[in-house]
Short mmCIF file of C-alpha atoms and ligand atoms in Angstrom, two decimals:
data_model
loop_
_atom_site.label_atom_id
_atom_site.label_comp_id
_atom_site.label_asym_id
_atom_site.label_seq_id
_atom_site.Cartn_x
_atom_site.Cartn_y
_atom_site.Cartn_z
CA UNK A 20 -218.58 42.15 80.86
CA UNK A 21 -221.17 44.57 81.13
CA UNK A 22 -221.98 45.42 84.82
CA UNK A 23 -225.27 45.20 86.70
CA UNK A 24 -226.50 47.59 89.32
CA UNK A 25 -228.33 44.88 91.11
CA UNK A 26 -228.36 41.03 90.41
CA UNK A 27 -230.97 38.82 92.38
CA UNK A 28 -230.59 35.27 93.04
CA UNK A 29 -233.89 33.66 92.88
CA UNK A 30 -236.94 33.97 90.37
CA UNK A 31 -239.39 33.34 93.22
CA UNK A 32 -242.22 35.69 94.14
CA UNK A 33 -239.82 37.74 96.63
CA UNK A 34 -236.87 38.12 94.11
CA UNK A 35 -239.28 38.97 91.59
CA UNK A 36 -241.15 41.05 93.83
CA UNK A 37 -237.73 42.97 94.64
CA UNK A 38 -237.20 43.68 90.74
CA UNK A 39 -240.28 44.94 90.17
CA UNK A 40 -240.06 47.64 93.05
CA UNK A 41 -236.32 48.53 92.08
CA UNK A 42 -237.78 49.37 88.64
CA UNK A 43 -240.40 51.51 89.80
CA UNK A 44 -238.23 53.43 92.06
CA UNK A 45 -235.84 53.88 89.40
CA UNK A 46 -236.70 52.57 85.68
CA UNK A 47 -233.18 53.13 84.60
CA UNK A 48 -231.56 50.95 86.68
CA UNK A 49 -229.41 47.48 85.08
CA UNK A 50 -231.14 44.72 86.86
CA UNK A 51 -230.45 40.91 86.18
CA UNK A 52 -232.76 37.76 87.73
CA UNK A 53 -230.74 34.64 88.08
CA UNK A 54 -233.19 31.42 88.33
CA UNK A 55 -231.86 27.84 88.49
CA UNK A 56 -235.11 26.08 87.38
CA UNK A 57 -236.50 26.53 83.78
CA UNK A 58 -239.68 28.58 85.05
CA UNK A 59 -240.12 31.04 87.49
CA UNK A 60 -241.84 30.45 91.17
CA UNK A 61 -241.26 26.66 90.72
CA UNK A 62 -240.51 26.40 94.56
CA UNK A 63 -242.17 27.62 97.33
CA UNK A 64 -244.22 30.01 95.38
CA UNK A 65 -245.66 27.57 92.73
CA UNK A 66 -246.59 25.25 95.50
CA UNK A 67 -248.64 26.90 98.61
CA UNK A 68 -252.03 27.47 99.42
CA UNK A 69 -252.62 30.53 97.89
CA UNK A 70 -253.94 32.35 100.74
CA UNK A 71 -253.97 36.24 100.94
CA UNK A 72 -253.17 36.40 104.65
CA UNK A 73 -254.47 39.49 106.57
CA UNK A 74 -252.07 39.67 109.39
CA UNK A 75 -254.02 37.85 112.30
CA UNK A 76 -251.36 35.37 113.72
CA UNK A 77 -248.08 38.26 114.14
CA UNK A 78 -247.17 39.53 116.89
CA UNK A 79 -247.81 43.57 116.64
CA UNK A 80 -244.93 45.55 115.18
CA UNK A 81 -243.21 42.48 113.72
CA UNK A 82 -242.38 43.02 109.94
CA UNK A 83 -244.70 39.83 109.30
CA UNK A 84 -247.79 41.80 110.67
CA UNK A 85 -247.20 45.03 109.17
CA UNK A 86 -245.98 43.48 105.69
CA UNK A 87 -248.77 41.00 105.89
CA UNK A 88 -251.84 43.66 105.92
CA UNK A 89 -250.16 46.10 103.93
CA UNK A 90 -248.86 43.71 101.55
CA UNK A 91 -252.19 42.02 100.90
CA UNK A 92 -254.15 44.98 99.72
CA UNK A 93 -251.18 45.64 97.49
CA UNK A 94 -251.58 41.92 95.99
CA UNK A 95 -254.93 42.50 95.41
CA UNK A 96 -254.77 45.59 93.62
CA UNK A 97 -251.86 44.23 91.76
CA UNK A 98 -253.73 40.82 90.75
CA UNK A 99 -256.92 43.25 89.70
CA UNK A 100 -254.63 45.28 87.42
CA UNK A 101 -252.92 42.87 85.61
CA UNK A 102 -255.97 40.19 85.15
CA UNK A 103 -254.66 37.31 87.98
CA UNK A 104 -257.68 35.87 89.23
CA UNK A 105 -258.22 36.73 92.95
CA UNK A 106 -260.64 36.76 95.33
CA UNK A 107 -261.71 38.46 98.95
CA UNK A 108 -263.52 35.08 100.22
CA UNK A 109 -262.92 35.64 104.01
CA UNK A 110 -261.61 32.96 106.32
CA UNK A 111 -262.83 31.55 109.66
CA UNK A 112 -260.57 30.33 112.41
CA UNK A 113 -263.02 27.84 114.57
CA UNK A 114 -262.66 26.70 118.15
CA UNK A 115 -263.86 23.12 118.34
CA UNK A 116 -263.62 22.99 122.42
CA UNK A 117 -263.61 24.81 125.19
CA UNK A 118 -259.62 24.97 125.90
CA UNK A 119 -259.47 26.89 122.46
CA UNK A 120 -261.37 29.73 123.50
CA UNK A 121 -258.70 31.77 125.58
CA UNK A 122 -256.53 31.39 122.57
CA UNK A 123 -259.08 32.32 120.38
CA UNK A 124 -259.56 35.44 122.35
CA UNK A 125 -256.03 36.21 122.35
CA UNK A 126 -256.01 35.70 118.46
CA UNK A 127 -258.73 38.51 118.41
CA UNK A 128 -256.56 41.07 120.22
CA UNK A 129 -253.68 40.24 118.33
CA UNK A 130 -256.01 40.88 114.97
CA UNK A 131 -256.98 44.02 116.54
CA UNK A 132 -253.74 45.32 117.42
CA UNK A 133 -252.56 44.72 113.90
CA UNK A 134 -255.78 46.34 112.64
CA UNK A 135 -257.40 43.56 110.75
CA UNK A 136 -261.07 43.94 110.30
CA UNK A 137 -262.86 40.73 112.11
CA UNK A 138 -265.48 39.96 113.98
CA UNK A 139 -266.64 36.80 116.44
CA UNK A 140 -269.14 34.33 115.44
CA UNK A 141 -270.93 31.73 117.69
CA UNK A 142 -272.01 28.42 116.90
CA UNK A 143 -274.96 29.73 114.65
CA UNK A 144 -273.04 32.31 113.01
CA UNK A 145 -270.56 29.16 111.99
CA UNK A 146 -273.20 27.29 110.51
CA UNK A 147 -274.93 30.19 108.42
CA UNK A 148 -271.33 30.54 106.64
CA UNK A 149 -269.93 27.42 106.51
CA UNK A 150 -272.91 24.70 107.10
CA UNK A 151 -270.76 21.48 107.47
CA UNK A 152 -268.59 23.10 109.93
CA UNK A 153 -268.54 22.38 113.77
CA UNK A 154 -267.28 24.93 116.18
CA UNK A 155 -268.33 26.42 119.24
CA UNK A 156 -266.90 30.13 118.02
CA UNK A 157 -265.15 31.50 115.21
CA UNK A 158 -263.51 34.52 114.33
CA UNK A 159 -264.45 35.93 110.60
CA UNK A 160 -261.54 37.86 109.12
CA UNK A 161 -263.43 39.26 105.67
CA UNK A 162 -260.15 40.39 104.07
CA UNK A 163 -258.39 36.91 103.83
CA UNK A 164 -258.80 35.58 100.22
CA UNK A 165 -257.25 33.60 97.25
CA UNK A 166 -255.13 34.00 94.19
CA UNK A 167 -252.29 32.05 92.35
CA UNK A 168 -249.08 33.28 93.68
CA UNK A 169 -247.43 31.05 90.82
CA UNK A 170 -249.39 33.00 88.16
CA UNK A 171 -248.36 36.40 90.01
CA UNK A 172 -244.41 35.29 89.42
CA UNK A 173 -245.03 34.91 85.84
CA UNK A 174 -246.88 38.30 85.22
CA UNK A 175 -243.96 39.59 87.39
CA UNK A 176 -241.57 37.99 84.95
CA UNK A 177 -243.12 39.08 81.83
CA UNK A 178 -243.52 43.05 83.32
CA UNK A 179 -239.62 42.71 84.02
CA UNK A 180 -238.96 41.36 80.47
CA UNK A 181 -240.97 43.82 78.75
CA UNK A 182 -238.79 46.76 80.50
CA UNK A 183 -235.56 45.12 79.71
CA UNK A 184 -234.85 43.11 83.16
CA UNK A 185 -232.95 40.06 82.16
CA UNK A 186 -234.96 37.19 83.85
CA UNK A 187 -232.09 34.43 83.23
CA UNK A 188 -233.82 31.09 83.48
CA UNK A 189 -231.53 27.57 83.90
CA UNK A 190 -229.11 29.57 85.31
CA UNK A 191 -227.62 28.77 88.91
CA UNK A 192 -225.36 30.69 91.08
CA UNK A 193 -222.42 28.53 92.18
CA UNK A 194 -219.53 31.19 93.51
CA UNK A 195 -219.11 34.87 94.37
CA UNK A 196 -215.83 37.09 94.72
CA UNK A 197 -215.43 40.21 95.26
CA UNK A 198 -213.59 42.44 92.59
CA UNK A 199 -212.77 45.82 93.05
CA UNK A 200 -216.03 47.86 94.27
CA UNK A 201 -218.40 45.29 93.07
CA UNK A 202 -218.63 41.42 93.06
CA UNK A 203 -218.22 38.60 90.27
CA UNK A 204 -221.01 36.15 90.46
CA UNK A 205 -220.19 32.63 88.61
CA UNK A 206 -223.27 30.83 87.35
CA UNK A 207 -223.90 27.60 85.30
CA UNK A 208 -224.11 29.88 82.06
CA UNK A 209 -221.56 32.30 82.65
CA UNK A 210 -220.08 35.16 84.71
CA UNK A 211 -222.28 38.35 86.01
CA UNK A 212 -220.28 41.35 87.20
CA UNK A 213 -222.54 43.39 89.77
CA UNK A 214 -222.39 46.30 92.06
CA UNK A 215 -224.82 44.67 94.49
CA UNK A 216 -226.64 40.96 94.93
CA UNK A 217 -229.53 40.61 96.55
CA UNK A 218 -230.10 36.81 97.84
CA UNK A 219 -233.77 35.59 97.60
CA UNK A 220 -232.97 31.98 97.34
CA UNK A 221 -235.49 30.43 99.63
CA UNK A 222 -234.56 26.89 100.44
CA UNK A 223 -231.01 27.63 99.68
CA UNK A 224 -230.72 31.30 100.84
CA UNK A 225 -228.46 30.00 103.76
CA UNK A 226 -226.16 27.96 101.46
CA UNK A 227 -225.93 31.13 98.92
CA UNK A 228 -225.34 33.16 101.89
CA UNK A 229 -222.52 30.80 102.39
CA UNK A 230 -220.88 31.30 99.15
CA UNK A 231 -221.07 35.00 99.44
CA UNK A 232 -218.57 35.01 102.18
CA UNK A 233 -221.26 35.20 105.07
CA UNK A 234 -221.80 32.77 108.02
CA UNK A 235 -225.65 33.08 108.11
CA UNK A 236 -227.35 33.68 111.35
CA UNK A 237 -230.02 30.69 110.79
CA UNK A 238 -229.97 27.90 108.53
CA UNK A 239 -233.00 26.63 106.36
CA UNK A 240 -234.84 23.46 108.08
CA UNK A 241 -236.76 22.46 104.98
CA UNK A 242 -240.76 21.32 106.43
CA UNK A 243 -242.76 19.78 103.92
CA UNK A 244 -246.22 20.52 103.94
CA UNK A 245 -248.52 17.68 102.16
CA UNK A 246 -252.33 18.09 101.13
CA UNK A 247 -255.11 16.44 99.98
CA UNK A 248 -257.61 17.81 97.25
CA UNK A 249 -261.33 16.71 97.89
CA UNK A 250 -263.07 14.86 94.95
CA UNK A 251 -265.43 16.91 92.72
CA UNK A 252 -268.52 15.33 95.34
CA UNK A 253 -267.23 16.96 98.04
CA UNK A 254 -265.87 20.33 96.66
CA UNK A 255 -268.95 21.90 98.70
CA UNK A 256 -268.53 20.79 101.71
CA UNK A 257 -266.43 24.23 103.07
CA UNK A 258 -267.27 27.14 101.06
CA UNK A 259 -264.60 29.48 101.69
CA UNK A 260 -261.42 29.19 104.11
CA UNK A 261 -261.63 27.70 107.12
CA UNK A 262 -258.83 27.27 109.77
CA UNK A 263 -258.21 25.67 113.40
CA UNK A 264 -257.16 27.38 116.12
CA UNK A 265 -252.70 27.41 115.94
CA UNK A 266 -250.77 25.84 118.53
CA UNK A 267 -248.72 28.60 120.09
CA UNK A 268 -245.83 26.16 120.22
CA UNK A 269 -245.66 25.60 116.44
CA UNK A 270 -245.22 28.11 114.03
CA UNK A 271 -247.48 26.42 111.18
CA UNK A 272 -251.02 26.94 111.03
CA UNK A 273 -252.48 23.39 111.49
CA UNK A 274 -254.48 21.42 109.02
CA UNK A 275 -257.15 23.85 107.29
CA UNK A 276 -259.64 23.84 104.24
CA UNK A 277 -258.76 26.00 101.19
CA UNK A 278 -261.04 26.93 98.46
CA UNK A 279 -258.32 27.30 95.78
CA UNK A 280 -258.48 29.62 92.67
CA UNK A 281 -259.33 27.34 90.50
CA UNK A 282 -262.54 25.89 92.45
CA UNK A 283 -261.11 22.84 94.11
CA UNK A 284 -260.70 22.35 98.09
CA UNK A 285 -257.39 21.32 99.44
CA UNK A 286 -257.10 20.05 103.06
CA UNK A 287 -253.55 20.29 104.70
CA UNK A 288 -250.92 21.20 105.03
CA UNK A 289 -249.17 19.25 107.46
CA UNK A 290 -245.72 19.99 108.53
CA UNK A 291 -243.02 16.99 108.29
CA UNK A 292 -239.38 17.29 107.97
CA UNK A 293 -238.33 16.92 104.36
CA UNK A 294 -235.65 14.70 103.67
CA UNK A 295 -233.87 17.48 101.00
CA UNK A 296 -234.25 21.06 100.71
CA UNK A 297 -236.50 20.20 97.44
CA UNK A 298 -238.17 16.71 99.13
CA UNK A 299 -241.50 16.80 97.88
CA UNK A 300 -242.03 13.28 99.08
CA UNK A 301 -240.47 10.73 101.39
CA UNK A 302 -238.56 8.87 98.41
CA UNK A 303 -236.83 11.96 97.74
CA UNK A 304 -233.69 12.44 100.16
CA UNK A 305 -230.39 13.79 100.12
CA UNK A 306 -227.04 12.35 102.03
CA UNK A 307 -225.47 15.53 102.68
CA UNK A 308 -228.58 17.04 104.06
CA UNK A 309 -229.35 14.33 106.25
CA UNK A 310 -225.75 14.23 107.68
CA UNK A 311 -226.14 17.79 108.39
CA UNK A 312 -229.42 17.77 110.35
CA UNK A 313 -228.10 14.43 112.37
CA UNK A 314 -224.69 16.85 113.17
CA UNK A 315 -226.27 20.10 114.08
CA UNK A 316 -226.89 20.60 117.63
CA UNK A 317 -229.12 23.19 117.41
CA UNK A 318 -231.32 20.98 115.16
CA UNK A 319 -230.83 18.12 117.63
CA UNK A 320 -232.44 20.52 120.28
CA UNK A 321 -235.35 21.34 118.15
CA UNK A 322 -236.14 18.03 117.59
CA UNK A 323 -235.99 17.24 121.08
CA UNK A 324 -238.59 20.28 121.95
CA UNK A 325 -241.05 19.06 119.18
CA UNK A 326 -240.87 15.39 118.72
CA UNK A 327 -244.53 14.76 119.65
CA UNK A 328 -245.91 17.39 117.56
CA UNK A 329 -243.23 16.09 114.82
CA UNK A 330 -244.44 12.62 115.84
CA UNK A 331 -248.15 13.09 115.17
CA UNK A 332 -247.46 14.97 111.80
CA UNK A 333 -245.35 12.20 110.62
CA UNK A 334 -247.90 9.56 111.67
CA UNK A 335 -250.64 11.52 110.03
CA UNK A 336 -248.33 12.14 106.93
CA UNK A 337 -248.21 8.02 107.10
CA UNK A 338 -251.57 6.98 107.63
CA UNK A 339 -254.57 8.80 105.98
CA UNK A 340 -257.13 7.93 108.38
CA UNK A 341 -255.16 9.75 111.05
CA UNK A 342 -255.14 12.71 108.45
CA UNK A 343 -258.91 12.31 107.77
CA UNK A 344 -259.68 11.90 111.95
CA UNK A 345 -257.53 15.41 112.20
CA UNK A 346 -259.55 17.32 109.34
CA UNK A 347 -262.94 15.75 110.85
CA UNK A 348 -262.40 17.80 113.96
CA UNK A 349 -263.50 20.71 111.84
CA UNK A 350 -265.58 19.08 109.17
CA UNK A 351 -267.70 15.54 110.55
CA UNK A 352 -268.89 15.19 107.21
CA UNK A 353 -265.52 14.31 105.60
CA UNK A 354 -264.89 11.04 104.31
CA UNK A 355 -261.63 9.07 103.70
CA UNK A 356 -263.08 8.37 100.12
CA UNK A 357 -263.45 12.33 99.81
CA UNK A 358 -259.82 12.92 99.69
CA UNK A 359 -256.83 12.09 97.14
CA UNK A 360 -253.16 13.15 97.44
CA UNK A 361 -252.39 16.64 96.12
CA UNK A 362 -248.91 17.98 95.26
CA UNK A 363 -246.84 18.95 97.99
CA UNK A 364 -244.82 22.00 99.30
CA UNK A 365 -241.69 22.70 100.94
CA UNK A 366 -241.25 25.67 103.71
CA UNK A 367 -237.83 27.30 104.01
CA UNK A 368 -237.93 27.85 107.79
CA UNK A 369 -234.73 29.48 109.28
CA UNK A 370 -233.72 28.00 112.91
CA UNK A 371 -231.08 29.47 115.02
CA UNK A 372 -227.78 27.80 116.10
CA UNK A 373 -229.87 27.35 119.72
CA UNK A 374 -232.26 25.42 117.82
CA UNK A 375 -235.54 28.40 117.95
CA UNK A 376 -237.15 28.84 114.80
CA UNK A 377 -236.85 32.25 113.19
CA UNK A 378 -240.41 33.96 113.79
CA UNK A 379 -240.34 36.69 111.86
CA UNK A 380 -238.81 37.80 108.21
CA UNK A 381 -235.07 37.92 108.76
CA UNK A 382 -232.95 39.90 106.46
CA UNK A 383 -228.79 40.38 106.65
CA UNK A 384 -227.05 43.24 104.96
CA UNK A 385 -223.17 43.63 104.17
CA UNK A 386 -221.53 45.84 102.17
CA UNK A 387 -222.03 44.10 98.70
CA UNK A 388 -225.04 41.71 99.76
CA UNK A 389 -228.59 41.47 101.08
CA UNK A 390 -229.79 38.26 101.98
CA UNK A 391 -233.19 37.40 102.73
CA UNK A 392 -232.65 34.50 104.88
CA UNK A 393 -236.12 33.85 106.59
CA UNK A 394 -239.30 34.18 104.40
CA UNK A 395 -241.73 31.89 105.00
CA UNK A 396 -245.79 32.06 104.96
CA UNK A 397 -246.93 35.70 104.62
CA UNK A 398 -244.20 36.12 102.66
CA UNK A 399 -245.79 35.50 99.21
CA UNK A 400 -248.77 37.47 100.39
CA UNK A 401 -246.71 40.21 101.50
CA UNK A 402 -244.05 39.84 98.57
CA UNK A 403 -244.80 43.27 97.24
CA UNK A 404 -244.04 45.03 100.31
CA UNK A 405 -241.21 42.74 100.87
CA UNK A 406 -239.83 44.27 97.37
CA UNK A 407 -240.42 47.35 98.22
CA UNK A 408 -238.37 47.40 101.67
CA UNK A 409 -235.11 45.31 99.98
CA UNK A 410 -235.41 47.81 97.27
CA UNK A 411 -235.06 50.99 99.84
CA UNK A 412 -232.21 48.88 101.30
CA UNK A 413 -230.50 48.55 97.83
CA UNK A 414 -231.00 52.30 97.35
CA UNK A 415 -229.49 53.24 100.54
CA UNK A 416 -226.44 51.03 99.49
CA UNK A 417 -226.00 52.53 95.80
CA UNK A 418 -227.23 55.77 96.40
C1 FAD B 30 -246.88 24.36 101.75
C2 FAD B 30 -246.80 25.69 102.01
C3 FAD B 30 -248.08 26.68 102.01
C4 FAD B 30 -247.85 28.01 102.07
N1 FAD B 30 -249.14 28.99 102.02
C5 FAD B 30 -248.72 30.27 101.94
C6 FAD B 30 -249.93 31.00 101.74
O1 FAD B 30 -251.15 30.49 101.64
N2 FAD B 30 -249.97 32.15 101.70
C7 FAD B 30 -248.67 32.95 101.94
O2 FAD B 30 -248.43 34.03 101.70
N3 FAD B 30 -247.64 32.23 102.04
C8 FAD B 30 -247.68 31.01 101.71
N4 FAD B 30 -246.55 29.98 101.77
C9 FAD B 30 -245.14 30.75 102.06
C10 FAD B 30 -245.03 31.28 100.29
O3 FAD B 30 -245.06 30.14 99.39
C11 FAD B 30 -243.38 31.62 100.52
O4 FAD B 30 -243.07 32.53 101.85
C12 FAD B 30 -242.93 32.22 99.49
O5 FAD B 30 -243.10 32.00 98.14
C13 FAD B 30 -241.38 32.68 99.26
O6 FAD B 30 -241.18 33.12 98.31
P1 FAD B 30 -239.62 33.17 97.70
O7 FAD B 30 -239.29 34.02 96.77
O8 FAD B 30 -238.81 33.59 99.04
O9 FAD B 30 -238.91 31.47 97.47
P2 FAD B 30 -239.09 30.33 96.28
O10 FAD B 30 -240.20 30.67 95.71
O11 FAD B 30 -238.54 29.17 96.73
O12 FAD B 30 -237.85 30.92 95.56
C14 FAD B 30 -236.46 30.93 95.60
C15 FAD B 30 -235.99 30.63 94.12
O13 FAD B 30 -234.74 30.77 94.34
C16 FAD B 30 -234.20 29.75 93.11
N5 FAD B 30 -232.85 29.45 93.61
C17 FAD B 30 -232.17 28.74 94.77
N6 FAD B 30 -231.05 28.83 94.57
C18 FAD B 30 -230.47 29.42 93.64
C19 FAD B 30 -229.31 29.41 92.99
N7 FAD B 30 -228.04 29.14 93.72
N8 FAD B 30 -229.15 29.97 91.75
C20 FAD B 30 -230.41 30.72 91.21
N9 FAD B 30 -231.29 30.21 91.70
C21 FAD B 30 -231.57 30.11 93.13
C22 FAD B 30 -235.09 28.69 93.47
O14 FAD B 30 -235.07 27.77 92.35
C23 FAD B 30 -236.27 29.30 93.74
O15 FAD B 30 -237.44 29.52 92.52
C24 FAD B 30 -246.22 28.62 101.79
C25 FAD B 30 -245.27 27.94 101.71
C26 FAD B 30 -245.62 26.40 101.58
C27 FAD B 30 -244.36 25.51 101.06
#
């Protein structure tokens, strides 16, 4: 059996960007990517808002803050170079009520500390950029933009294949064992021998860590994000990207308006617990997943802390008029008839045993494995930077 230097589990944007960075550092490296689906980017990477975030929200000094800003610029360059559609549209974060103004000011301070270009707008400034949006004050972030991260992942996979990397689709990792100074990985299409493995399995990253013999510091709690899209007649209600002021107690960004790269306008996502790791609707559930959720004390404490926000999100998921009412806070002209359901995504959010959500990206290393245990938004924006960071860790391991 031939031996790889590095085998990457997961053909999402993080796994593919890691392979890309490894190859740039050393074109001679033998690399394989294992992807269980028949296409790359089938889960989080292909089911998101497509926004290039600019580093506004994240605590200064965090990996999210550092990687989002640099990663977004690298992603703009990558898309331009490889013909992936991308637009630097700019976004508004809009306060609609006086009590949100201190939080907006705090966001402005954070953004400035993170080196994000931004300016403040009053009501008439908002009306100039987004005539239908209602707000008291807003932050304008000109460097936020949009792309199609699924398309980026397909380009990455093609570049890898051209340079001799095997991207093995339809190949799921099911077991792993140490063998001498390397690993033997058992997959649904045969065994792979490798010196080092990198776990970029997204929604399954904790179970892959377990399968590798590591007790992960955090478990994945899948949160579904549901979207509506506007009918063609309502596409122009919003010109670019419009966000509410986020709730600091909740890591997701609130229902926002996103101009998509194909010209459509998406409203959402919300954040409701998914009943399976790949539970893209309420009908998809998994017994083992639900038993784990109910039996896990950390997850119970999380539910206790967030039950009010969670109940409101579930109500908005079940009743469209409630969702429309929330969206009308920013866009009073929006009507229920303007919205039709669109495909949902599921976020892989890591939760610690004490029930706190892991805020930053989280990577765990041991002798033969590097595990990416938390790579939620803005990991698609930051993927090329995250890939470069993991490639440096691989080099430190392999010498
Ligand atoms: C609703 C939603 C909106 C978002 N909006 C944005 C946004 O606007 N901007 C942004 O930057 N980020 C956004 N994100 C986050 C972003 O999509 C993710 O951070 C990013 O896609 C993570 O990529 P990944 O490669 O880690 O995971 P994934 O794309 O989920 O890839 C993991 C891959 O591993 C494979 N896999 C799992 N287990 C195995 C196994 N045992 N063997 C082989 N393969 C396996 C899976 O099939 C999958 O393809 C959003 C996410 C969601 C869900």
